[in-house]
Amino acid sequence: MTAAARSGFPKRRDEASWHGALGHVAVVAGAAVVIAVVMAFLLLPIVALFTYQPVHDLINNFGAKVATDAILVSLKTNMIAFAIMIALSTPFAYLIGRRRFRGRSVVVTLVEVPLVMPPAVAGLGLLVAFGRFGLLGHTLTVLGIDLAFTQAAVVLAILFVASPFYLRGAIAAFEAVDSTLLDVAGTLGAGPLRRMLRVAVPLATAGLGAAAALAFARGVGEFGATILFAGSFEGTTQTLPLAVYSLFDANLDQAIAIGVLLIVVSAAILLASKLVGSWTSSRSTSPSPGERSSYAQS
Amino acid sequence: MAGLERPRAGRIVLGDEVWFDAPRKLHISPERRRVGYLPQDYALFPHLTVAGNVRFAARRHRPDLLERVGIAHLAGARPSQLSGGERQRVALARALAREPRVLLLDEPFGALDTITRQEVRDQLADLLNTLRLPALVVTHSFDDAIVLARRIGVLDRGRLVQLASAAELTQSPATARVAALTGANVLDGTATPSATGSMIRLTTGGELASSQRASGPVQIAVQPWELELCDPVSTALTDTVVSVRDDHGRLLVRLTKFSLQIRPESNGRPPLAEGQSVGLRAAPRDVRVIGRP
């Protein structure tokens, strides 16, 4: 056996592994670049908003009357819309999620229409439905109700745009609840209302919470439907996003301050929903094998 | 019976309460029937504690129920922390909290492993005996039925074919399927009346005497432990050994047409070998003609 033959094979293997290591380094570097580019693109605007002005200017701008008015309008309208949404959409989602009937899939699809509708079109739709000259305008006028350009209109716009997000998630959450548990609840004497409130809702909490958070975030950011249906009147219908838009020309510093506020609110909602999700899953999962997994996933 | 399904025909009546009547289109909803229902996997509410599960069904606080089924110490536990047997007890306590007029247990041991199963089965039998409450147990296992039930209704393709005690089912099975359920050898043959009953010529060959009178084509049932091995020369029924295995301290011998259970040989005779030809006999009173009382 020659020395070349003896050393030839290991040499080739060294070379191969060197190539392999180089390839590995290239893949890691490539992945790092892709991640960096995407993250930078997503985060740069946020960083820019936060660093646009010195911190004390930012805080001063929060205190401006336009800002505080918008904060109050946003807070009030979103709270009312959120309460109405939870109160009406939860039983609706329960019915749609648990019952099987003809035309159910049509209902589910119709519920999602507002999701794909441009918000401005939604605003127009609300205007020609509930406005003074709209479909229901005459009826409402007779009843002494004038919705257009009022705070009630803001609530309606938020409801219309945001509740489909909640409905969709809530229907899925209720669908995932184990039927046997609801059946057993019935045999234990629980009527339909008790089955929903004491069994289905607690088991669907994670899914309901995530859907509600998403809908709330969407409602706080609502712009298009609100500006068309409710207008942008400071102190009554001017929500935070509308204030950003109206200040854009007049006072960019204030507009950006409100923008920062909206980012903080949205981040808080996102964080809260993640925490709720992980808390409920750590509390109620890990069923032993054999037990049905009956926890609604978001 | 629990009201979760709507049958196409029939009536369900408990005492003087009509729960379901197909012709009258009467269907009482589950929450208005007092049935203590235990589904196959017990379906405990995972978001409630053991005590919470029981309280769900009770109109008032009932700590006595957990004591009654022997799990008072688990009141604060969550269902996911319990063993199969404990879950069953919680489900039972919860069903009792409903103050039911009848218990309905669907495959109560389906979710348990074999060891737990035997233990839980005996405990459940004792509990059901102390409850003084009618209980209906749905099971595929004849062994479970023997332990739990005084009367066993055999359902075959949706029809009740026989309702009797375990002993009666074994002694006089109404159909071949009932006989097979009790573990019997079921064989086709032609009967000829004789002085002491009848002689049955089996379709697969061989003869067996029965103490029952019968004539014409019949099916007979013989339990594995009622067959005896004998010298193939001295009997009218022979068969060939397929396999021999231990079955709870006895030997289960599978032949080509029969299976039989015998005591392990202790008198020094050579063990049975596969392919060996054996003779069989059974006492005439143990050879039962199916469908005759």
Short mmCIF file of N, CA, C and O in Angstrom, two decimals, chain A residues 39-137:
data_model
loop_
_atom_site.label_atom_id
_atom_site.label_comp_id
_atom_site.label_asym_id
_atom_site.label_seq_id
_atom_site.Cartn_x
_atom_site.Cartn_y
_atom_site.Cartn_z
N MET A 39 -36.99 41.95 9.29
CA MET A 39 -37.24 42.58 10.58
C MET A 39 -36.99 44.09 10.51
O MET A 39 -37.76 44.88 11.06
N ALA A 40 -35.91 44.48 9.81
CA ALA A 40 -35.60 45.90 9.69
C ALA A 40 -36.72 46.64 8.99
O ALA A 40 -37.17 47.71 9.41
N PHE A 41 -37.23 46.01 7.91
CA PHE A 41 -38.31 46.64 7.16
C PHE A 41 -39.54 46.84 8.04
O PHE A 41 -40.21 47.87 8.00
N LEU A 42 -39.86 45.82 8.86
CA LEU A 42 -41.05 45.89 9.70
C LEU A 42 -40.88 46.84 10.88
O LEU A 42 -41.84 47.51 11.29
N LEU A 43 -39.67 46.92 11.41
CA LEU A 43 -39.48 47.67 12.65
C LEU A 43 -39.01 49.12 12.43
O LEU A 43 -39.24 49.97 13.29
N LEU A 44 -38.38 49.36 11.27
CA LEU A 44 -37.80 50.69 11.05
C LEU A 44 -38.82 51.82 11.19
O LEU A 44 -38.55 52.82 11.87
N PRO A 45 -40.01 51.69 10.57
CA PRO A 45 -41.01 52.77 10.72
C PRO A 45 -41.36 53.03 12.17
O PRO A 45 -41.56 54.19 12.58
N ILE A 46 -41.43 51.96 12.96
CA ILE A 46 -41.78 52.12 14.37
C ILE A 46 -40.67 52.88 15.10
O ILE A 46 -40.91 53.83 15.85
N VAL A 47 -39.42 52.45 14.83
CA VAL A 47 -38.27 53.12 15.44
C VAL A 47 -38.27 54.60 15.04
O VAL A 47 -38.07 55.50 15.87
N ALA A 48 -38.55 54.86 13.77
CA ALA A 48 -38.55 56.24 13.26
C ALA A 48 -39.58 57.09 14.01
O ALA A 48 -39.31 58.23 14.38
N LEU A 49 -40.78 56.53 14.24
CA LEU A 49 -41.82 57.27 14.94
C LEU A 49 -41.39 57.59 16.38
O LEU A 49 -41.61 58.69 16.87
N PHE A 50 -40.78 56.60 17.04
CA PHE A 50 -40.38 56.80 18.42
C PHE A 50 -39.24 57.80 18.55
O PHE A 50 -39.13 58.49 19.55
N THR A 51 -38.35 57.86 17.54
CA THR A 51 -37.15 58.69 17.65
C THR A 51 -37.29 60.02 16.93
O THR A 51 -36.34 60.80 16.86
N TYR A 52 -38.47 60.30 16.38
CA TYR A 52 -38.64 61.51 15.57
C TYR A 52 -38.42 62.78 16.39
O TYR A 52 -37.85 63.74 15.94
N GLN A 53 -38.87 62.76 17.63
CA GLN A 53 -38.74 63.95 18.46
C GLN A 53 -38.24 63.55 19.86
O GLN A 53 -38.40 62.40 20.26
N PRO A 54 -37.63 64.51 20.57
CA PRO A 54 -37.15 64.19 21.92
C PRO A 54 -38.29 63.71 22.81
O PRO A 54 -39.45 64.10 22.60
N VAL A 55 -37.96 62.89 23.77
CA VAL A 55 -38.99 62.24 24.60
C VAL A 55 -39.90 63.26 25.28
O VAL A 55 -41.13 63.08 25.30
N HIS A 56 -39.31 64.36 25.80
CA HIS A 56 -40.19 65.31 26.54
C HIS A 56 -41.16 66.02 25.60
O HIS A 56 -42.30 66.29 25.95
N ASP A 57 -40.75 66.24 24.33
CA ASP A 57 -41.68 66.80 23.34
C ASP A 57 -42.82 65.83 23.09
O ASP A 57 -44.00 66.18 23.01
N LEU A 58 -42.42 64.57 22.97
CA LEU A 58 -43.41 63.50 22.71
C LEU A 58 -44.47 63.50 23.81
O LEU A 58 -45.68 63.51 23.56
N ILE A 59 -43.98 63.57 25.06
CA ILE A 59 -44.91 63.52 26.20
C ILE A 59 -45.76 64.79 26.24
O ILE A 59 -46.98 64.74 26.48
N ASN A 60 -45.15 65.94 25.96
CA ASN A 60 -45.92 67.19 25.89
C ASN A 60 -47.03 67.10 24.86
O ASN A 60 -48.15 67.54 25.07
N ASN A 61 -46.71 66.49 23.71
CA ASN A 61 -47.70 66.40 22.63
C ASN A 61 -48.87 65.49 23.00
O ASN A 61 -49.98 65.67 22.52
N PHE A 62 -48.59 64.49 23.85
CA PHE A 62 -49.71 63.65 24.33
C PHE A 62 -50.73 64.51 25.06
O PHE A 62 -51.91 64.22 25.04
N GLY A 63 -50.24 65.54 25.75
CA GLY A 63 -51.11 66.37 26.58
C GLY A 63 -51.90 67.41 25.81
O GLY A 63 -52.77 68.07 26.38
N ALA A 64 -51.59 67.60 24.52
CA ALA A 64 -52.32 68.60 23.73
C ALA A 64 -53.81 68.27 23.70
O ALA A 64 -54.20 67.11 23.76
N LYS A 65 -54.64 69.32 23.60
CA LYS A 65 -56.09 69.11 23.68
C LYS A 65 -56.59 68.17 22.58
O LYS A 65 -57.41 67.28 22.83
N VAL A 66 -56.07 68.38 21.34
CA VAL A 66 -56.49 67.50 20.24
C VAL A 66 -56.25 66.04 20.62
O VAL A 66 -57.11 65.18 20.41
N ALA A 67 -55.11 65.80 21.23
CA ALA A 67 -54.75 64.42 21.57
C ALA A 67 -55.65 63.89 22.67
O ALA A 67 -56.22 62.80 22.55
N THR A 68 -55.80 64.67 23.75
CA THR A 68 -56.63 64.16 24.86
C THR A 68 -58.08 63.97 24.42
O THR A 68 -58.72 62.98 24.79
N ASP A 69 -58.60 64.90 23.62
CA ASP A 69 -59.97 64.73 23.08
C ASP A 69 -60.08 63.42 22.32
O ASP A 69 -61.01 62.63 22.52
N ALA A 70 -59.10 63.18 21.44
CA ALA A 70 -59.14 61.97 20.62
C ALA A 70 -59.02 60.71 21.48
O ALA A 70 -59.69 59.70 21.22
N ILE A 71 -58.17 60.83 22.51
CA ILE A 71 -58.03 59.67 23.41
C ILE A 71 -59.38 59.34 24.05
O ILE A 71 -59.82 58.19 24.07
N LEU A 72 -60.07 60.39 24.55
CA LEU A 72 -61.37 60.17 25.20
C LEU A 72 -62.39 59.60 24.22
O LEU A 72 -63.11 58.64 24.54
N VAL A 73 -62.44 60.17 23.00
CA VAL A 73 -63.41 59.67 22.00
C VAL A 73 -63.10 58.21 21.67
O VAL A 73 -63.99 57.35 21.65
N SER A 74 -61.83 57.93 21.42
CA SER A 74 -61.43 56.56 21.08
C SER A 74 -61.79 55.59 22.20
O SER A 74 -62.36 54.52 21.98
N LEU A 75 -61.46 56.01 23.43
CA LEU A 75 -61.70 55.15 24.59
C LEU A 75 -63.18 54.83 24.72
O LEU A 75 -63.60 53.67 24.81
N LYS A 76 -64.00 55.89 24.68
CA LYS A 76 -65.44 55.73 24.90
C LYS A 76 -66.06 54.87 23.79
O LYS A 76 -66.74 53.88 24.08
N THR A 77 -65.82 55.27 22.53
CA THR A 77 -66.47 54.55 21.42
C THR A 77 -66.02 53.10 21.36
O THR A 77 -66.84 52.21 21.13
N ASN A 78 -64.73 52.87 21.62
CA ASN A 78 -64.25 51.49 21.53
C ASN A 78 -64.77 50.62 22.66
O ASN A 78 -65.09 49.45 22.46
N MET A 79 -64.88 51.22 23.86
CA MET A 79 -65.44 50.45 24.97
C MET A 79 -66.88 50.05 24.69
O MET A 79 -67.26 48.89 24.88
N ILE A 80 -67.68 51.03 24.21
CA ILE A 80 -69.09 50.72 23.93
C ILE A 80 -69.19 49.68 22.83
O ILE A 80 -69.91 48.68 22.96
N ALA A 81 -68.43 49.89 21.75
CA ALA A 81 -68.48 48.94 20.64
C ALA A 81 -68.05 47.55 21.10
O ALA A 81 -68.66 46.54 20.75
N PHE A 82 -67.01 47.51 21.96
CA PHE A 82 -66.50 46.22 22.43
C PHE A 82 -67.56 45.50 23.27
O PHE A 82 -67.80 44.30 23.08
N ALA A 83 -68.21 46.25 24.15
CA ALA A 83 -69.25 45.64 25.01
C ALA A 83 -70.39 45.09 24.16
O ALA A 83 -70.85 43.96 24.37
N ILE A 84 -70.84 45.91 23.19
CA ILE A 84 -71.94 45.45 22.32
C ILE A 84 -71.50 44.20 21.54
O ILE A 84 -72.24 43.22 21.43
N MET A 85 -70.27 44.26 21.03
CA MET A 85 -69.76 43.14 20.23
C MET A 85 -69.75 41.85 21.04
O MET A 85 -70.24 40.82 20.58
N ILE A 86 -69.20 41.91 22.27
CA ILE A 86 -69.12 40.70 23.10
C ILE A 86 -70.52 40.20 23.43
O ILE A 86 -70.83 39.01 23.31
N ALA A 87 -71.41 41.12 23.80
CA ALA A 87 -72.75 40.73 24.25
C ALA A 87 -73.56 40.08 23.12
O ALA A 87 -74.27 39.11 23.35
N LEU A 88 -73.45 40.61 21.91
CA LEU A 88 -74.27 40.08 20.82
C LEU A 88 -73.55 38.96 20.04
O LEU A 88 -74.17 37.97 19.65
N SER A 89 -72.25 39.14 19.82
CA SER A 89 -71.56 38.20 18.94
C SER A 89 -71.27 36.88 19.60
O SER A 89 -71.19 35.84 18.94
N THR A 90 -71.11 36.87 20.94
CA THR A 90 -70.79 35.61 21.61
C THR A 90 -71.93 34.61 21.47
O THR A 90 -71.70 33.49 21.01
N PRO A 91 -73.18 34.98 21.83
CA PRO A 91 -74.25 34.00 21.61
C PRO A 91 -74.44 33.65 20.13
O PRO A 91 -74.72 32.50 19.79
N PHE A 92 -74.27 34.65 19.27
CA PHE A 92 -74.40 34.39 17.83
C PHE A 92 -73.37 33.35 17.40
O PHE A 92 -73.71 32.36 16.74
N ALA A 93 -72.11 33.56 17.79
CA ALA A 93 -71.04 32.63 17.41
C ALA A 93 -71.30 31.25 17.99
O ALA A 93 -71.03 30.23 17.36
N TYR A 94 -71.87 31.21 19.21
CA TYR A 94 -72.17 29.93 19.85
C TYR A 94 -73.20 29.16 19.02
O TYR A 94 -73.04 27.98 18.74
N LEU A 95 -74.26 29.88 18.63
CA LEU A 95 -75.31 29.24 17.83
C LEU A 95 -74.74 28.72 16.51
O LEU A 95 -74.98 27.58 16.12
N ILE A 96 -73.98 29.59 15.83
CA ILE A 96 -73.44 29.20 14.53
C ILE A 96 -72.40 28.08 14.69
O ILE A 96 -72.32 27.15 13.89
N GLY A 97 -71.62 28.16 15.76
CA GLY A 97 -70.56 27.18 15.96
C GLY A 97 -71.07 25.81 16.38
O GLY A 97 -70.45 24.80 16.08
N ARG A 98 -72.20 25.76 17.09
CA ARG A 98 -72.66 24.48 17.64
C ARG A 98 -73.79 23.84 16.86
O ARG A 98 -74.01 22.65 16.97
N ARG A 99 -74.55 24.64 16.12
CA ARG A 99 -75.70 24.07 15.41
C ARG A 99 -75.32 23.73 13.99
O ARG A 99 -74.49 24.40 13.38
N ARG A 100 -75.95 22.69 13.47
CA ARG A 100 -75.79 22.36 12.06
C ARG A 100 -77.13 22.57 11.38
O ARG A 100 -78.12 21.99 11.78
N PHE A 101 -77.17 23.48 10.43
CA PHE A 101 -78.45 23.71 9.75
C PHE A 101 -78.17 24.07 8.29
O PHE A 101 -77.03 24.38 7.92
N ARG A 102 -79.20 24.01 7.49
CA ARG A 102 -79.05 24.35 6.07
C ARG A 102 -78.67 25.82 5.97
O ARG A 102 -79.23 26.66 6.66
N GLY A 103 -77.72 26.11 5.08
CA GLY A 103 -77.35 27.50 4.88
C GLY A 103 -76.36 28.02 5.91
O GLY A 103 -76.06 29.21 5.93
N ARG A 104 -75.86 27.13 6.79
CA ARG A 104 -74.92 27.56 7.81
C ARG A 104 -73.64 28.13 7.19
O ARG A 104 -73.16 29.19 7.60
N SER A 105 -73.14 27.44 6.17
CA SER A 105 -71.88 27.92 5.57
C SER A 105 -72.10 29.26 4.88
O SER A 105 -71.18 30.08 4.81
N VAL A 106 -73.32 29.50 4.38
CA VAL A 106 -73.62 30.79 3.78
C VAL A 106 -73.53 31.88 4.85
O VAL A 106 -72.92 32.94 4.62
N VAL A 107 -74.11 31.61 6.02
CA VAL A 107 -74.07 32.58 7.12
C VAL A 107 -72.62 32.87 7.50
O VAL A 107 -72.21 34.02 7.66
N VAL A 108 -71.82 31.79 7.63
CA VAL A 108 -70.42 31.95 8.03
C VAL A 108 -69.67 32.83 7.02
O VAL A 108 -68.87 33.69 7.39
N THR A 109 -69.96 32.60 5.74
CA THR A 109 -69.29 33.39 4.70
C THR A 109 -69.74 34.85 4.74
O THR A 109 -68.92 35.77 4.64
N LEU A 110 -71.06 35.06 4.91
CA LEU A 110 -71.57 36.43 4.95
C LEU A 110 -70.98 37.22 6.11
O LEU A 110 -70.69 38.41 5.97
N VAL A 111 -70.77 36.52 7.23
CA VAL A 111 -70.19 37.17 8.40
C VAL A 111 -68.81 37.74 8.07
O VAL A 111 -68.39 38.76 8.60
N GLU A 112 -68.12 37.07 7.15
CA GLU A 112 -66.75 37.48 6.85
C GLU A 112 -66.67 38.54 5.75
O GLU A 112 -65.58 39.03 5.45
N VAL A 113 -67.80 38.89 5.16
CA VAL A 113 -67.78 39.87 4.07
C VAL A 113 -67.13 41.19 4.50
O VAL A 113 -66.27 41.72 3.79
N PRO A 114 -67.51 41.73 5.69
CA PRO A 114 -66.88 42.99 6.09
C PRO A 114 -65.35 42.91 6.19
O PRO A 114 -64.67 43.94 6.09
N LEU A 115 -64.82 41.70 6.37
CA LEU A 115 -63.37 41.55 6.47
C LEU A 115 -62.67 41.90 5.16
O LEU A 115 -61.56 42.42 5.17
N VAL A 116 -63.32 41.56 4.06
CA VAL A 116 -62.66 41.77 2.77
C VAL A 116 -63.14 43.06 2.11
O VAL A 116 -62.70 43.43 1.03
N MET A 117 -64.07 43.75 2.78
CA MET A 117 -64.61 45.00 2.23
C MET A 117 -63.65 46.14 2.55
O MET A 117 -63.21 46.27 3.69
N PRO A 118 -63.28 46.99 1.56
CA PRO A 118 -62.44 48.14 1.90
C PRO A 118 -63.16 49.00 2.93
O PRO A 118 -64.37 49.25 2.77
N PRO A 119 -62.47 49.45 3.99
CA PRO A 119 -63.14 50.21 5.06
C PRO A 119 -63.89 51.43 4.54
O PRO A 119 -64.98 51.75 5.03
N ALA A 120 -63.35 52.10 3.52
CA ALA A 120 -64.05 53.27 2.99
C ALA A 120 -65.40 52.88 2.41
O ALA A 120 -66.40 53.58 2.58
N VAL A 121 -65.42 51.71 1.74
CA VAL A 121 -66.68 51.22 1.17
C VAL A 121 -67.65 50.87 2.31
O VAL A 121 -68.85 51.13 2.21
N ALA A 122 -67.10 50.31 3.39
CA ALA A 122 -67.94 50.00 4.54
C ALA A 122 -68.58 51.28 5.07
O ALA A 122 -69.77 51.31 5.40
N GLY A 123 -67.79 52.37 5.12
CA GLY A 123 -68.30 53.66 5.59
C GLY A 123 -69.42 54.16 4.68
O GLY A 123 -70.47 54.61 5.16
N LEU A 124 -69.20 54.06 3.37
CA LEU A 124 -70.24 54.45 2.42
C LEU A 124 -71.50 53.63 2.64
O LEU A 124 -72.62 54.17 2.66
N GLY A 125 -71.31 52.33 2.81
CA GLY A 125 -72.44 51.42 3.03
C GLY A 125 -73.23 51.82 4.26
O GLY A 125 -74.46 51.90 4.22
N LEU A 126 -72.52 52.11 5.34
CA LEU A 126 -73.20 52.52 6.57
C LEU A 126 -73.97 53.82 6.35
O LEU A 126 -75.10 53.99 6.82
N LEU A 127 -73.36 54.73 5.57
CA LEU A 127 -73.99 56.02 5.31
C LEU A 127 -75.30 55.85 4.54
O LEU A 127 -76.32 56.43 4.90
N VAL A 128 -75.28 55.02 3.49
CA VAL A 128 -76.50 54.86 2.69
C VAL A 128 -77.47 53.89 3.34
O VAL A 128 -78.60 53.72 2.86
N ALA A 129 -77.06 53.24 4.42
CA ALA A 129 -78.01 52.38 5.14
C ALA A 129 -78.65 53.15 6.29
O ALA A 129 -79.87 53.17 6.45
N PHE A 130 -77.81 53.81 7.10
CA PHE A 130 -78.31 54.44 8.32
C PHE A 130 -78.31 55.97 8.25
O PHE A 130 -78.81 56.63 9.15
N GLY A 131 -77.73 56.55 7.20
CA GLY A 131 -77.68 58.02 7.07
C GLY A 131 -79.07 58.61 6.86
O GLY A 131 -80.05 57.87 6.65
N ARG A 132 -79.14 59.93 6.88
CA ARG A 132 -80.44 60.60 6.82
C ARG A 132 -81.22 60.23 5.54
O ARG A 132 -82.42 60.06 5.56
N PHE A 133 -80.49 60.04 4.43
CA PHE A 133 -81.18 59.70 3.18
C PHE A 133 -80.98 58.23 2.83
O PHE A 133 -81.19 57.81 1.70
N GLY A 134 -80.56 57.46 3.81
CA GLY A 134 -80.28 56.04 3.57
C GLY A 134 -81.53 55.18 3.67
O GLY A 134 -82.64 55.68 3.87
N LEU A 135 -81.29 53.86 3.55
CA LEU A 135 -82.38 52.87 3.55
C LEU A 135 -83.24 52.98 4.81
O LEU A 135 -84.47 52.99 4.74
N LEU A 136 -82.58 53.04 5.96
CA LEU A 136 -83.30 53.11 7.23
C LEU A 136 -83.40 54.55 7.72
O LEU A 136 -83.95 54.80 8.79
N GLY A 137 -82.85 55.51 6.92
CA GLY A 137 -82.78 56.90 7.34
C GLY A 137 -84.14 57.46 7.71
O GLY A 137 -84.31 58.08 8.76
#
